[in-house]
Amino acid sequence: MKKLLLLGDEAIAKAALDAGLSGMYAYPGTPSTEIMEYIQSSEDSSDHKVHREWSSNEKTAIEAALGMSYAGKRAMVAMKHVGLNVAADGFINSAITGVNGGLIIVSADDPSMHSSQNEQDSRFYGKFAFVPCFEPSNQQEAYDMVFDAFEISEKYKSPVLFRITTRLAHSRASVNLRPGLPQKELSLPVDPLQFVLLPAIARGKYKSLLSSYESLRYDSLISKYNNFKDGNKRDLGIITCGIAYNYFLENVGDSIDNFPVLKITAYPFPKDLIKHITGRCKEILILEEGAPVLEEALRGILDDGIKIYGRLDGTVPRDGELNPAIVAKAIGLPLSYGQAVPSLVKMRPPSFCNGCGHADMFNSLIDAIKPYGSGHVFSDIGCYTLAALPPYNIINSCVDMGASVTMAIGASDAGLFPSVAVIGDSTFTHSGMTGLLDAVVKNSSVTIIISDNSTTGMTGGQKSQATGRIQQICKGIGVNPDHLRSIVPLRKNHSENVCTLKEEFEYKGVSVVIASRECIQTATRRKRSGNSMNNSIS
Amino acid sequence: MKNDIILAGVGGQGILSIAASIGLAAVANDLFLKQSEVHGMSQRGGDVQSHLRLSDKPVSSDLIPYGKADLIISVEPMESLRYLPWLSDKGWLVTNSNPFINIPDYPSLAEILKEIKKIKNHIIIDADVIAKESGSARSGNIVILGAASPFIDMPFTSLENAVRKLFGSKGDHIVDTNLKALNAGRECSIGLRI
């Protein structure tokens, strides 16, 4: 049997290719990015002509994947957890239309916010949309589950949510591979109205969605991933969801025989198994990576049943990622520590790279905005968010993709002058363009700086949909060409750039300043490999 | 057999190449392996770590529990100290002596080295100088891997093969300088241990 050393992300990607994937759709986002990257660089993809271009955002990605599914082929879409908020409209409604070819939506959650604005648990979305959800506990399960997820998707005509967390996404282990399956042939849905959610049609489809969700939990493709193991003692029963099982096993080792354990890695919740373990134990400890999804369900509002320990009573911290120490404490095992960190060790937060164009742009912005005082700069999500930290301390917001533009509009409406937005090129085409259209239509008094490094930088330099198109997009949206300015953020252009920014701050209408300089990371890589810009992916 | 290893450094210093080399060697030796990496925002000049777990039995947790690491491999001296809560009593700390200073309040190097020397089992080497002598200033990370190799329970030849495989696509010259760096780091470390 062939074995590969794969990240959790890569195991999912490889499994999708081996399961006959025809189209992969995604927008980069930590910790999900490596799924698409694996598929783009895999020989399997080029051999079998798998579609694998980045999408403008998660919503366009999920809709394209649904179109691939409409045409009868297997499709996968991957995003970070907050991307599922962007894609939620398509996601929720795809559950009601149902699918034709198998469709898997991978949502990579980031508990502890290693590289995110929030921590949210995608399993809520599974229940919300009434779709089956898989939550593998290790790389091998992640690989194997993809095959079953496609099968169950086609069997129930339902999209399948595939929930992973940072630790699995970015941890490598050896994975045994299966023989590859061929891609599906093009075949249209039998019912030509399957994807037409007119109210009269949608009502009927929603009823059948509700009833099929109930029968899902008893399907062997789901139930084989939920397993109960009895223990010698009946005092404390353990229920683990997803990766939490590993931390439990790490701590108890061979003495696992002392505990009745229910390991859950597929949803809807296995009601019968939960009744079984709660019926035979005095107390239950629930270990979940993420939100207390099962714990809340089990306690209910009344919380007057069996004694439950978990995140809601403080046995496990309410927020943040699990680790071996947290789980040891929860099961009452002694903790061992090495030595304390010496007090001289200082924090080392992330910072702009040497030679970063964002940094030079911010230096000009700082000087240009100085006369107006602080509190005028809305920003967005990308490397440039680091300008919130010293020594820059210049941006006042980072909320969600594209919010810099629209928050600047609202603040300007309220009377803030000047009202400035700083947004990256890839973030601009993800969700900034529609906000710019609002500004143009209203003739808001805003200055929008598009800090264009010709890549999606923070996630490691993926192709940006904006590259070479920003000028035209802004013109097309209707920005007055006299106030569509371009600067090159280099130290030698500092005073000139300060002047340009000051002029545009004073303009009482929409102005856009495009600050273009290639990301130093991608530029360095390109020079080393001798490639021309942005042709690394065919 | 069990080796729990923490790799430490600053984003961009090449700890993932060290991890990949040990990973390839572990697969060649039919060991079980889990290796957790840091991607995303911290890679921009922030502190980064990787947990690498090798065993002849299946590995459960992707993260090493506190007090259980057998080895800390660090390409930067201050970063080597950040993970002491993970180091076991008998564990070894192998670090580069060259600081990477990208913060205004970086402590004095003498004080850092004093703290490192308080650890019972430590190896401090100037990986940058050894890397230059081996023909490539950029292979300091592989020098450090070499210096840590006596504490990794796998045949050294399997690490050499891993380096060959990892850098193979970059041509014979790069492979040779990295093998030189690996061996020089190992020799220096063995010399210091005696």
Coordinates of N, CA and C in Angstrom, one line a residue, chain A residues 95-97 129-130 197-215:
Chain A
A95 N -28.1 23.2 0.6 CA -28.7 22.1 1.3 C -30.1 21.9 0.9
I96 N -30.8 23.0 0.5 CA -32.2 22.9 0.1 C -32.3 22.4 -1.4
T97 N -31.4 22.9 -2.2 CA -31.5 22.4 -3.6 C -31.0 21.0 -3.7
A129 N -27.8 24.2 8.6 CA -28.1 23.9 7.2 C -28.8 22.6 7.1
F130 N -28.7 21.8 8.1 CA -29.2 20.4 8.1 C -28.4 19.5 7.1
L197 N -35.1 27.5 -6.6 CA -35.7 27.6 -5.2 C -36.8 28.7 -5.3
L198 N -37.8 28.6 -6.2 CA -39.0 29.4 -6.1 C -39.7 28.9 -4.8
P199 N -40.4 29.9 -4.1 CA -41.0 29.5 -2.8 C -41.8 28.2 -2.9
A200 N -42.6 28.0 -3.9 CA -43.5 26.8 -4.0 C -42.7 25.6 -4.1
I201 N -41.5 25.6 -4.8 CA -40.7 24.5 -4.9 C -39.9 24.3 -3.6
A202 N -39.3 25.4 -3.1 CA -38.5 25.4 -1.9 C -39.2 24.8 -0.7
R203 N -40.5 25.1 -0.6 CA -41.2 24.6 0.6 C -41.2 23.1 0.6
G204 N -41.4 22.5 -0.5 CA -41.4 21.0 -0.5 C -40.0 20.5 -0.3
K205 N -39.0 21.1 -0.9 CA -37.7 20.6 -0.8 C -37.2 20.8 0.7
Y206 N -37.6 21.8 1.4 CA -37.2 22.0 2.8 C -37.8 21.0 3.7
K207 N -39.1 20.6 3.4 CA -39.7 19.5 4.2 C -38.9 18.2 4.0
S208 N -38.5 17.9 2.8 CA -37.8 16.6 2.6 C -36.3 16.7 3.1
L209 N -35.8 17.9 3.2 CA -34.4 18.1 3.8 C -34.5 17.8 5.3
L210 N -35.6 18.3 5.9 CA -35.7 18.0 7.4 C -35.9 16.5 7.7
S211 N -36.6 15.8 6.9 CA -36.8 14.4 7.2 C -35.6 13.6 6.8
S212 N -34.9 14.0 5.8 CA -33.7 13.2 5.4 C -32.6 13.4 6.4
Y213 N -32.5 14.6 7.1 CA -31.5 14.9 8.1 C -31.6 13.9 9.3
E214 N -32.9 13.6 9.6 CA -33.2 12.7 10.7 C -32.7 11.3 10.4
S215 N -32.8 10.9 9.2 CA -32.5 9.5 8.9 C -31.0 9.3 8.7

